[in-house]
XYZ file of C-alpha atoms in Angstrom:
698
model
C -15.931 34.837 -24.123
C -16.211 35.897 -20.479
C -13.170 36.079 -18.244
C -12.708 32.967 -16.143
C -11.994 33.758 -12.505
C -8.429 32.597 -11.917
C -6.279 32.276 -8.822
C -2.511 31.786 -8.854
C -0.241 31.284 -5.874
C 3.162 30.533 -7.419
C 2.926 31.606 -11.069
C 1.661 34.766 -12.769
C -1.272 35.727 -14.931
C -0.785 36.983 -18.484
C -3.253 38.888 -20.668
C -4.100 37.916 -24.246
C -6.978 39.279 -26.358
C -8.313 41.139 -23.346
C -8.496 37.985 -21.232
C -6.285 36.738 -18.428
C -4.719 33.274 -18.381
C -2.374 31.367 -16.110
C 1.230 31.315 -17.284
C 1.744 27.840 -15.844
C 5.128 27.214 -17.472
C 6.314 30.780 -16.781
C 7.460 31.412 -20.351
C 5.644 34.731 -20.665
C 3.343 33.604 -23.488
C 0.044 31.752 -23.833
C 0.471 28.079 -24.659
C -2.420 26.017 -25.925
C -2.668 23.973 -22.726
C -3.068 27.220 -20.750
C -5.885 28.478 -22.985
C -9.269 27.654 -21.421
C -11.000 28.622 -24.676
C -9.703 25.437 -26.314
C -11.087 21.912 -26.199
C -9.672 19.627 -23.438
C -8.401 17.198 -26.081
C -6.318 19.880 -27.827
C -5.020 21.190 -24.513
C -4.044 17.690 -23.403
C -2.163 16.977 -26.629
C -0.280 20.246 -26.372
C 0.738 19.620 -22.778
C 1.904 16.079 -23.482
C 4.112 17.413 -26.268
C 5.895 19.562 -23.689
C 6.329 16.884 -20.998
C 9.479 14.917 -20.281
C 9.419 11.134 -19.952
C 9.720 11.530 -16.178
C 6.704 13.852 -16.064
C 4.663 11.501 -18.220
C 5.600 8.503 -16.069
C 4.542 10.344 -12.921
C 1.081 10.889 -14.375
C 0.545 7.162 -14.886
C 0.588 6.174 -11.232
C -1.654 7.102 -8.320
C -0.698 6.580 -4.695
C -2.180 7.085 -1.245
C -0.967 10.258 0.459
C -1.612 11.231 4.062
C -2.196 14.730 5.381
C 0.181 16.500 7.729
C -2.318 16.117 10.551
C -1.489 12.417 10.690
C 2.262 12.779 11.266
C 4.494 14.254 13.937
C 4.680 18.062 13.809
C 8.367 17.973 12.906
C 7.482 16.424 9.533
C 4.852 18.998 8.599
C 5.400 22.007 6.362
C 5.068 25.561 7.657
C 1.324 25.533 7.108
C 1.020 22.402 9.245
C -1.170 20.700 6.648
C 1.335 18.962 4.361
C 2.952 15.669 5.335
C 6.597 15.694 4.301
C 7.757 12.681 6.267
C 10.056 10.263 4.436
C 9.735 6.563 5.186
C 12.254 4.068 3.896
C 9.529 1.424 3.901
C 5.783 1.818 3.997
C 3.922 -1.479 3.869
C 0.260 -2.226 3.390
C -1.699 -5.081 1.865
C -0.988 -3.757 -1.618
C 2.757 -3.159 -1.644
C 5.909 -2.218 0.240
C 7.550 0.967 -1.029
C 9.331 4.132 0.021
C 7.112 7.025 1.100
C 8.380 10.442 0.049
C 5.821 12.765 1.600
C 3.581 15.224 -0.180
C 6.066 17.759 -1.560
C 8.720 15.337 -2.814
C 6.096 13.097 -4.408
C 4.816 16.054 -6.430
C 8.124 17.738 -7.208
C 10.516 14.785 -7.593
C 8.310 11.879 -8.663
C 6.140 14.160 -10.836
C 3.006 12.436 -9.561
C -0.333 14.248 -9.788
C -2.934 11.643 -8.849
C -3.444 10.819 -5.175
C -5.810 8.755 -3.034
C -7.039 10.271 0.216
C -8.083 7.618 2.742
C -8.053 9.714 5.902
C -11.160 10.938 7.696
C -10.440 14.525 8.712
C -12.956 17.381 8.720
C -14.059 18.971 5.477
C -12.184 22.261 6.004
C -8.965 20.380 6.779
C -9.353 18.327 3.602
C -9.956 21.490 1.571
C -6.885 23.182 3.072
C -4.706 20.160 2.292
C -5.854 19.867 -1.317
C -5.302 23.601 -1.826
C -1.790 23.301 -0.462
C -1.059 20.259 -2.629
C -2.120 22.271 -5.672
C 0.010 25.200 -4.561
C 3.065 22.935 -4.567
C 2.071 21.557 -7.978
C 1.577 25.027 -9.417
C 5.174 25.819 -8.559
C 6.579 22.998 -10.696
C 7.921 23.361 -14.254
C 4.614 22.994 -16.105
C 2.268 23.824 -13.232
C 0.201 20.643 -13.666
C -2.353 20.469 -10.804
C -3.179 17.473 -8.630
C -6.329 15.360 -8.722
C -7.426 13.837 -5.422
C -9.424 10.614 -5.489
C -11.198 8.823 -2.676
C -13.283 5.785 -2.016
C -16.883 6.604 -1.108
C -17.403 8.739 2.004
C -21.161 9.081 2.303
C -22.312 5.671 3.530
C -22.507 4.530 7.130
C -20.230 1.689 8.273
C -17.459 0.861 10.689
C -14.308 2.588 9.470
C -11.903 0.039 7.963
C -8.862 0.567 5.722
C -9.572 -0.323 2.114
C -13.242 -0.944 2.818
C -14.687 2.156 4.436
C -11.749 4.527 4.673
C -13.830 7.483 5.775
C -17.235 7.851 7.399
C -19.143 10.336 9.521
C -17.728 13.636 8.244
C -19.717 13.968 5.051
C -23.487 13.413 5.190
C -23.981 9.808 6.239
C -26.505 7.733 4.323
C -27.227 4.016 4.801
C -24.956 1.530 3.043
C -25.211 1.054 -0.707
C -27.261 -2.085 0.024
C -29.525 0.119 2.138
C -29.900 2.613 -0.684
C -30.860 -0.279 -2.961
C -33.408 -1.486 -0.394
C -34.922 1.996 -0.248
C -34.960 2.344 -4.045
C -36.684 -1.017 -4.520
C -39.312 -0.001 -1.986
C -39.956 3.326 -3.676
C -40.387 1.573 -7.025
C -42.856 -0.932 -5.573
C -44.863 1.914 -4.071
C -45.347 3.603 -7.421
C -42.197 5.692 -7.590
C -38.817 5.111 -9.154
C -35.172 4.876 -8.135
C -34.689 8.642 -7.817
C -33.467 8.305 -4.218
C -30.178 7.230 -5.811
C -30.044 10.460 -7.797
C -30.811 12.471 -4.663
C -28.035 10.696 -2.756
C -25.546 11.324 -5.566
C -26.475 14.995 -5.982
C -25.982 15.712 -2.285
C -22.737 13.755 -2.175
C -21.387 15.479 -5.281
C -21.879 18.897 -3.702
C -19.866 17.863 -0.651
C -17.043 16.351 -2.682
C -16.826 19.425 -4.905
C -16.766 21.740 -1.904
C -13.732 20.011 -0.409
C -11.851 19.632 -3.689
C -12.095 15.838 -3.968
C -12.921 15.596 -7.653
C -12.420 11.890 -8.324
C -14.463 9.042 -6.846
C -13.271 5.452 -6.788
C -16.905 4.507 -6.905
C -19.254 2.948 -7.220
C -19.247 -0.810 -7.211
C -21.734 -1.958 -9.827
C -20.753 -5.589 -9.324
C -23.784 -7.883 -9.242
C -23.900 -10.119 -6.156
C -23.974 -13.758 -7.185
C -21.738 -15.528 -4.658
C -23.197 -15.078 -1.132
C -19.827 -15.546 0.565
C -18.048 -12.638 -1.156
C -16.749 -10.284 1.536
C -17.337 -7.188 -0.597
C -21.109 -7.577 -0.867
C -21.457 -4.755 1.682
C -20.329 -2.194 -0.939
C -22.613 -3.294 -3.766
C -26.192 -2.405 -4.678
C -27.298 -6.030 -4.420
C -28.148 -8.740 -6.918
C -30.707 -7.227 -9.287
C -28.803 -6.383 -12.470
C -31.649 -4.213 -13.799
C -31.697 -2.100 -10.635
C -27.900 -1.824 -10.624
C -27.835 -0.731 -14.267
C -30.365 2.000 -13.429
C -28.285 2.948 -10.382
C -25.147 3.151 -12.546
C -26.852 5.529 -14.968
C -28.141 7.734 -12.157
C -24.773 7.876 -10.399
C -22.879 8.876 -13.535
C -25.474 11.464 -14.521
C -25.642 13.022 -11.049
C -21.914 13.065 -10.252
C -20.584 13.860 -13.731
C -23.482 15.507 -15.553
C -24.403 14.978 -19.174
C -20.734 15.539 -19.980
C -17.676 15.860 -17.748
C -17.401 19.534 -16.743
C -16.113 21.961 -14.137
C -18.804 21.002 -11.652
C -18.345 17.247 -12.065
C -16.970 14.663 -9.729
C -15.413 12.134 -12.114
C -16.256 8.507 -11.354
C -14.290 5.298 -11.601
C -16.851 2.531 -12.069
C -15.692 -0.803 -10.650
C -14.815 -3.728 -10.724
C -14.950 -4.710 -14.396
C -16.297 -7.147 -15.575
C -17.926 -7.752 -12.175
C -16.434 -9.192 -9.016
C -19.521 -11.128 -7.954
C -18.630 -14.364 -9.750
C -16.323 -15.536 -7.011
C -15.076 -19.051 -6.550
C -16.915 -19.951 -3.333
C -16.580 -16.478 -1.921
C -12.816 -16.136 -1.829
C -11.644 -12.665 -2.887
C -8.777 -11.876 -5.290
C -7.091 -9.705 -2.675
C -5.524 -13.065 -1.778
C -4.407 -16.022 -3.908
C -7.246 -18.362 -2.864
C -9.690 -16.108 -4.707
C -7.750 -15.184 -7.822
C -10.239 -16.690 -10.288
C -13.575 -15.472 -11.619
C -15.608 -18.549 -12.510
C -18.616 -18.509 -14.855
C -19.915 -22.059 -14.584
C -23.364 -21.114 -15.931
C -23.635 -20.598 -19.671
C -24.331 -16.968 -20.570
C -24.045 -15.628 -17.012
C -21.372 -13.024 -17.811
C -23.454 -11.213 -20.400
C -26.820 -11.725 -18.704
C -26.020 -10.724 -15.131
C -22.577 -9.151 -14.770
C -21.968 -6.830 -17.742
C -25.253 -4.841 -18.021
C -24.451 -2.368 -15.197
C -21.054 -1.598 -16.741
C -22.640 -1.060 -20.133
C -25.103 1.360 -18.531
C -22.269 3.361 -16.941
C -20.276 3.346 -20.176
C -23.231 4.589 -22.210
C -23.623 7.542 -19.819
C -19.904 8.356 -20.104
C -18.290 7.173 -16.885
C -14.861 8.770 -16.808
C -12.886 5.656 -15.948
C -13.249 1.940 -15.324
C -11.422 -0.163 -12.741
C -10.806 -3.815 -13.641
C -10.788 -6.369 -10.841
C -7.717 -8.406 -9.910
C -9.194 -11.762 -10.896
C -8.251 -14.172 -13.655
C -11.235 -15.333 -15.747
C -11.042 -19.111 -15.509
C -11.425 -20.778 -18.894
C -10.962 -24.205 -17.375
C -13.865 -23.904 -14.930
C -16.210 -21.680 -16.939
C -19.034 -22.542 -19.312
C -19.509 -20.939 -22.739
C -19.859 -17.151 -22.530
C -20.688 -14.741 -25.332
C -21.220 -11.015 -25.763
C -22.985 -9.419 -28.736
C -23.087 -12.816 -30.408
C -19.355 -13.467 -30.154
C -17.648 -15.935 -27.865
C -15.766 -14.446 -24.932
C -12.087 -15.350 -24.887
C -10.503 -16.593 -21.668
C -6.808 -16.141 -20.975
C -5.133 -16.895 -17.649
C -4.353 -13.256 -16.930
C -5.841 -10.946 -14.312
C -8.262 -8.452 -15.815
C -5.735 -5.591 -15.467
C -3.325 -7.489 -17.745
C -5.978 -8.995 -19.986
C -5.878 -7.526 -23.490
C -9.098 -9.208 -24.602
C -11.199 -7.950 -21.685
C -9.830 -4.385 -21.792
C -9.195 -3.722 -25.488
C -11.669 -6.025 -27.208
C -14.573 -6.382 -24.786
C -14.476 -3.112 -22.826
C -13.347 -0.692 -25.529
C -14.355 -2.193 -28.892
C -17.527 -4.118 -28.051
C -18.870 -2.073 -25.130
C -17.735 1.300 -26.463
C -15.762 2.624 -23.485
C -13.960 5.919 -24.261
C -12.429 6.917 -20.931
C -9.323 5.656 -19.174
C -8.609 2.408 -17.347
C -7.546 2.728 -13.711
C -6.114 -0.451 -12.220
C -7.054 -1.654 -8.765
C -4.455 -1.197 -6.026
C -1.463 -3.518 -5.899
C -1.466 -5.183 -9.317
C 2.302 -4.773 -9.698
C 3.043 -6.296 -6.307
C 0.730 -8.407 -4.167
C -2.211 -8.982 -6.546
C -0.382 -9.623 -9.819
C -2.464 -12.662 -10.755
C -1.393 -14.342 -13.950
C 1.945 -12.523 -14.181
C 3.548 -13.709 -10.945
C 6.547 -15.034 -12.869
C 7.368 -11.646 -14.443
C 9.536 -9.031 -12.772
C 7.975 -5.697 -11.804
C 9.142 -3.856 -14.920
C 7.564 -6.501 -17.162
C 4.362 -6.552 -15.096
C 4.138 -2.784 -15.483
C 4.745 -3.008 -19.224
C 2.139 -5.748 -19.672
C -0.522 -3.801 -17.772
C 0.046 -0.578 -19.718
C 0.476 -2.241 -23.111
C -2.710 -4.255 -22.626
C -4.826 -1.236 -21.705
C -4.259 0.132 -18.195
C -3.730 3.905 -18.266
C -2.971 4.509 -14.593
C -1.706 2.047 -11.972
C -3.128 2.358 -8.473
C -1.502 2.674 -5.079
C 2.128 2.716 -6.104
C 4.704 5.482 -6.461
C 7.325 3.394 -8.281
C 7.322 5.573 -11.388
C 10.832 4.316 -12.146
C 9.214 1.082 -13.365
C 7.517 2.955 -16.204
C 10.639 4.960 -17.035
C 12.721 1.790 -17.118
C 10.165 -0.046 -19.261
C 10.218 2.775 -21.834
C 14.008 2.958 -21.861
C 14.188 -0.801 -22.409
C 11.755 -0.556 -25.310
C 9.054 -2.521 -23.496
C 6.536 0.336 -23.643
C 6.450 2.748 -26.548
C 6.390 6.465 -25.851
C 3.366 6.608 -28.153
C 1.456 4.427 -25.679
C 2.654 6.586 -22.774
C 1.405 9.650 -24.620
C -1.978 8.049 -25.287
C -2.486 7.276 -21.595
C -1.377 10.772 -20.570
C -3.804 12.404 -22.988
C -6.686 10.333 -21.604
C -5.809 11.309 -18.042
C -5.282 14.972 -18.835
C -8.573 15.286 -20.724
C -10.300 14.496 -17.428
C -8.247 17.099 -15.537
C -8.853 19.808 -18.132
C -12.570 18.978 -18.274
C -12.820 19.325 -14.488
C -11.337 22.832 -14.685
C -8.375 21.937 -12.493
C -5.975 23.945 -14.662
C -8.220 26.989 -14.575
C -10.751 28.247 -12.014
C -11.177 24.985 -10.104
C -7.613 24.583 -8.855
C -8.412 25.926 -5.393
C -11.565 25.691 -3.276
C -13.193 28.004 -0.743
C -12.537 26.468 2.676
C -15.356 28.369 4.384
C -17.820 27.277 1.717
C -16.844 23.646 2.351
C -17.864 24.062 6.003
C -21.240 25.452 4.947
C -22.028 22.721 2.423
C -20.821 19.503 4.053
C -23.458 17.878 6.276
C -25.873 20.794 6.012
C -29.381 20.416 7.435
C -31.015 19.754 4.072
C -28.597 16.933 3.226
C -28.905 15.437 6.718
C -32.693 15.429 6.433
C -32.631 13.654 3.073
C -30.145 11.094 4.345
C -32.267 10.392 7.416
C -35.294 9.728 5.232
C -33.177 7.238 3.284
C -32.233 5.514 6.536
C -35.915 5.125 7.346
C -36.656 3.738 3.900
C -33.745 1.288 4.049
C -35.194 -0.830 6.868
C -36.765 -4.088 5.640
C -39.384 -5.761 7.806
C -38.966 -9.515 7.349
C -41.234 -10.941 10.031
C -44.199 -9.528 11.944
C -45.684 -12.404 13.939
C -49.192 -11.703 15.205
C -48.729 -8.064 14.149
C -46.275 -7.354 16.942
C -45.196 -4.320 14.965
C -45.623 -1.425 15.189
C -44.529 -1.211 18.833
C -47.343 0.238 20.898
C -46.950 3.825 22.046
C -45.699 4.140 25.589
C -44.215 0.637 25.666
C -41.164 -0.087 27.780
C -38.252 -1.161 25.587
C -35.010 -2.879 26.587
C -32.100 -2.661 24.108
C -29.033 -4.818 23.719
C -26.523 -4.945 20.878
C -24.405 -7.926 19.859
C -21.237 -7.878 17.756
C -18.318 -10.158 17.009
C -16.232 -7.815 19.160
C -17.659 -7.754 22.695
C -16.381 -4.244 23.375
C -18.005 -3.008 20.174
C -21.244 -4.623 21.349
C -21.109 -2.544 24.534
C -20.439 0.575 22.475
C -23.388 -0.100 20.163
C -25.675 -0.721 23.155
C -24.596 2.511 24.816
C -25.017 4.471 21.574
C -28.489 3.034 20.987
C -29.703 4.229 24.374
C -28.097 7.602 23.728
C -29.689 7.934 20.272
C -33.143 7.089 21.626
C -33.053 8.946 24.960
C -35.410 11.662 23.675
C -37.627 9.301 21.681
C -41.126 10.156 22.927
C -43.102 7.136 21.723
C -41.397 4.611 23.975
C -39.870 4.407 27.431
C -36.370 2.987 27.590
C -35.571 0.594 30.411
C -32.186 -0.823 31.316
C -33.487 -4.041 32.889
C -35.095 -6.723 30.767
C -37.442 -7.579 33.633
C -39.082 -4.159 33.268
C -39.622 -4.360 29.499
C -42.612 -4.984 27.265
C -40.334 -5.346 24.252
C -36.733 -6.426 23.886
C -34.949 -4.874 20.922
C -31.787 -6.772 19.992
C -29.407 -5.216 17.451
C -27.043 -7.726 15.839
C -23.916 -6.610 13.968
C -22.327 -9.804 12.587
C -18.846 -10.006 11.099
C -17.318 -12.843 9.110
C -13.825 -13.321 7.784
C -11.343 -10.689 6.734
C -11.403 -8.558 3.604
C -7.702 -9.044 2.885
C -7.072 -12.669 3.851
C -8.780 -15.998 3.311
C -10.624 -17.823 6.061
C -9.321 -21.371 6.804
C -12.471 -22.776 5.238
C -15.505 -21.242 3.560
C -16.767 -17.901 4.827
C -19.323 -18.477 7.590
C -22.788 -16.957 7.099
C -24.608 -18.377 10.119
C -25.040 -16.221 13.197
C -22.865 -18.319 15.470
C -20.233 -18.438 18.189
C -17.437 -21.022 18.348
C -18.986 -23.094 15.603
C -16.751 -25.972 14.489
C -15.890 -25.756 10.804
C -13.544 -27.760 8.607
C -10.641 -25.973 6.941
C -9.560 -26.617 3.372
C -6.724 -28.786 4.680
C -9.131 -30.952 6.672
C -8.446 -29.638 10.155
C -11.181 -28.401 12.468
C -11.339 -24.789 13.590
C -13.766 -22.508 15.438
C -15.708 -19.668 13.824
C -17.610 -16.802 15.424
C -19.710 -14.234 13.608
C -21.542 -12.901 16.698
C -20.136 -13.153 20.211
C -22.668 -14.059 22.891
C -25.223 -15.095 20.269
C -26.775 -17.260 23.006
C -28.077 -14.004 24.502
C -30.801 -13.862 21.858
C -32.265 -17.135 23.165
C -31.896 -16.008 26.771
C -33.596 -12.694 26.061
C -36.306 -14.461 24.052
C -37.084 -16.868 26.878
C -37.193 -14.143 29.531
C -39.268 -11.631 27.580
C -41.741 -14.271 26.423
C -42.089 -15.677 29.948
C -43.508 -12.346 31.062
C -45.718 -11.894 28.000
C -43.394 -9.524 26.175
C -42.116 -9.565 22.607
C -38.698 -9.842 20.955
C -37.723 -7.657 18.008
C -34.409 -8.433 16.290
C -32.531 -6.228 13.828
C -29.706 -7.825 11.825
C -27.199 -5.537 10.126
C -27.186 -7.063 6.658
C -23.737 -6.477 5.188
C -23.718 -10.098 3.985
C -26.620 -12.452 3.171
C -26.763 -13.957 6.643
C -28.472 -17.252 7.419
C -31.020 -16.183 10.029
C -32.431 -19.457 11.364
C -30.730 -19.054 14.760
C -32.639 -15.851 15.515
C -35.710 -15.886 13.268
C -37.424 -18.826 14.955
C -37.341 -17.231 18.405
C -38.195 -13.660 17.393
C -41.607 -12.054 17.028
C -40.399 -9.274 14.782
C -37.362 -9.423 12.530
C -35.876 -6.662 10.389
C -32.918 -6.350 8.041
C -30.988 -3.123 8.541
C -28.227 -1.802 6.330
C -25.998 0.325 8.553
C -29.308 2.016 9.360
C -29.328 4.592 12.153
C -31.021 3.244 15.291
C -33.376 6.207 15.639
C -34.510 5.740 12.029
C -35.136 2.063 12.769
C -37.231 2.922 15.810
C -39.264 5.446 13.834
C -40.273 2.584 11.555
C -40.730 0.032 14.342
C -43.098 2.343 16.231
C -45.136 3.193 13.147
C -44.145 6.852 12.918
C -42.904 5.959 9.450
C -44.433 3.230 7.322
C -41.915 0.485 6.427
C -41.135 0.355 2.729
C -37.687 -1.209 2.232
C -37.256 -4.397 0.183
C -34.423 -6.914 0.265
C -31.714 -6.120 -2.321
C -30.232 -9.615 -1.906
C -31.672 -13.076 -1.312
C -30.930 -14.641 2.071
C -29.932 -18.348 1.864
C -32.121 -21.001 3.448
C -29.264 -22.785 5.179
C -25.642 -23.823 4.837
C -26.902 -26.750 2.751
C -27.927 -24.552 -0.191
C -24.430 -23.058 -0.394
C -22.549 -26.288 0.354
C -19.415 -27.028 -1.680
C -18.544 -30.559 -2.766
C -15.136 -32.251 -2.687
C -14.400 -30.934 -6.187
C -14.947 -27.338 -5.074
C -18.287 -26.905 -6.817
C -21.113 -25.139 -4.989
C -24.584 -26.705 -5.020
C -25.989 -23.287 -6.034
C -24.104 -21.576 -8.905
C -21.814 -18.769 -7.757
C -22.269 -16.731 -10.945
C -26.083 -16.476 -10.754
C -27.957 -14.008 -8.471
C -29.920 -15.424 -5.554
C -33.288 -14.558 -7.072
C -32.499 -16.840 -10.045
C -30.658 -19.688 -8.316
C -33.746 -21.907 -8.021
C -33.456 -22.607 -11.759
C -30.273 -24.530 -11.028
C -30.957 -26.089 -7.618
C -31.334 -29.892 -7.163
C -34.910 -31.119 -7.397
C -36.910 -30.303 -4.270
C -34.389 -27.774 -2.928
C -35.105 -24.030 -2.702
C -32.391 -21.427 -2.260
C -34.155 -18.678 -0.258
C -34.896 -18.802 3.466
C -38.539 -19.331 4.442
C -39.485 -18.248 7.970
C -41.999 -19.648 10.445
C -44.660 -17.323 9.021
C -44.135 -18.597 5.485
C -42.270 -15.497 4.285
C -39.610 -16.164 1.647
C -36.580 -13.921 2.129
C -35.959 -13.389 -1.559
C -34.687 -10.285 -3.315
C -37.592 -7.824 -3.453
C -39.325 -9.095 -0.304
C -40.392 -6.804 2.514
C -43.471 -6.399 4.727
C -45.339 -3.231 5.615
C -48.092 -2.151 8.000
């Protein structure tokens, strides 16, 4: 066997059989867990046999850690990159806990799994991860750290817990945009390989910086149009999403988890799309998954997870929700009835042990979603935190997310509520991943300069830009107004829920298109041949319920009725009246109106479609890429990955809380269940039906 290139910063190398190994426990001899010639399973078992209860407990929790760049200099280590600030209380939507800083969390809490949410440059990330591993190497057993992150390669407004980081790594359109591009490629005689290309480029960037674990991707099938998390999915076509899942696992992980892999956590099992009228389980109003249509769980929601499992996804993240037996119809999988128990999926023995592991064949580890012990402990609210922890681990969770309260695990073991055998099992599963990734061997540290060369290189940027072009979906082209004629004068205005953001988007659009040769930009509508209006709607809040149902119309100060019967105002786009004003003015002088709607939810477009000549759905699509399509430089090819509702009537909810269109069935299939004479999808003034898979070209 060839010598593996090893680097140590705190421990020493020893030589055995002519090869060098890391002496991670500094005992002067080669232990099995230090021997890279052995199988990861054997190494993991050996290491677990040497670990104390405290070290094992530390492995079973993962918490967010910030870099030193985010704190006052006085709290940084000598390198300036580690954050060693102690906070008596650090609150977020998931929990309220003490924050010990990087070094103490590694050395005293024995934690090794961390979530990076910050958005610093690639070389700074690489330096921080190296330093974290240097601290870890200096501990008793020298167990390295594994840094996880939510996705970083899709364009969006940066928001905690939704899009933690954006704009440093190569920026592609949203996952919905990637789905739109993939559907278009397939229709035009190709396949979904754009997903593979995206994943291969992204993997290289993650590897270069040392982020080796992805909390991604969402393979949830969109069935409830009001679910706030639709933006992060690949749409509503379960066959497409299953193919996407396979491609993502294969590209990021390889045929088998190895030293070049980025290990994935596929989420949110068994699918978060079956919401109860859109409310999300990040808050109590949305704590139930409801399957009111017989067979919907197995037909629509589980296939993408099965695809990821069959390709060997490293871990699975269950959602917070409770599967509602009371409100659900009969569900079966592989010919056997699905059992419903009023426990959130992270505490649900049937869904984790019986369905996920035994029936679906999952072999990896189960990573809970953030906050299940504290704020999102649905179904176990009456238990104390030690008992919640014990129930989650005993029923199948191997690592609990976004908490550092390792004392809960230690206490549960000491009280006999969790067996040490179960703790060992979870540790072995987690360590197999770390050994497979080479973190104990030659992949502990990364080359900082190489990270700068790989991240956002010209080749990756070019491929991402092509995906942006392909993501645009042309919905309406009245009297062939598109493509925009060469040399035309174009006025641009952006609208947003936040008026200041609208000004920023307008300014950026002019900046992005200032060197665009095919058109002439004008700043006065009176001078324009075309008005191009970019709309960026926002509705509700990811972490809290709206007073009533989530609003999908493009509206300002619309009167809605809250669940308690009171009236309240809702705005998804400030100054939405400007679209009508611009339409009237541009049409009065013989010009045309083109509207682009950023489609992060299935918006109801009647307020803008009727008065526009051209209408497109964008998916966090760069403005210059949009204009390249609108002017005909690039032929439009994107197709809708979700169905857009006809009106508020087709998603109306009755007094008993039941939606007129089933919330567990994708939009493309909802017509099977609609009242006689009612159609779910929007039909525009040109007769186009805005159904999943629709898109015009020219």
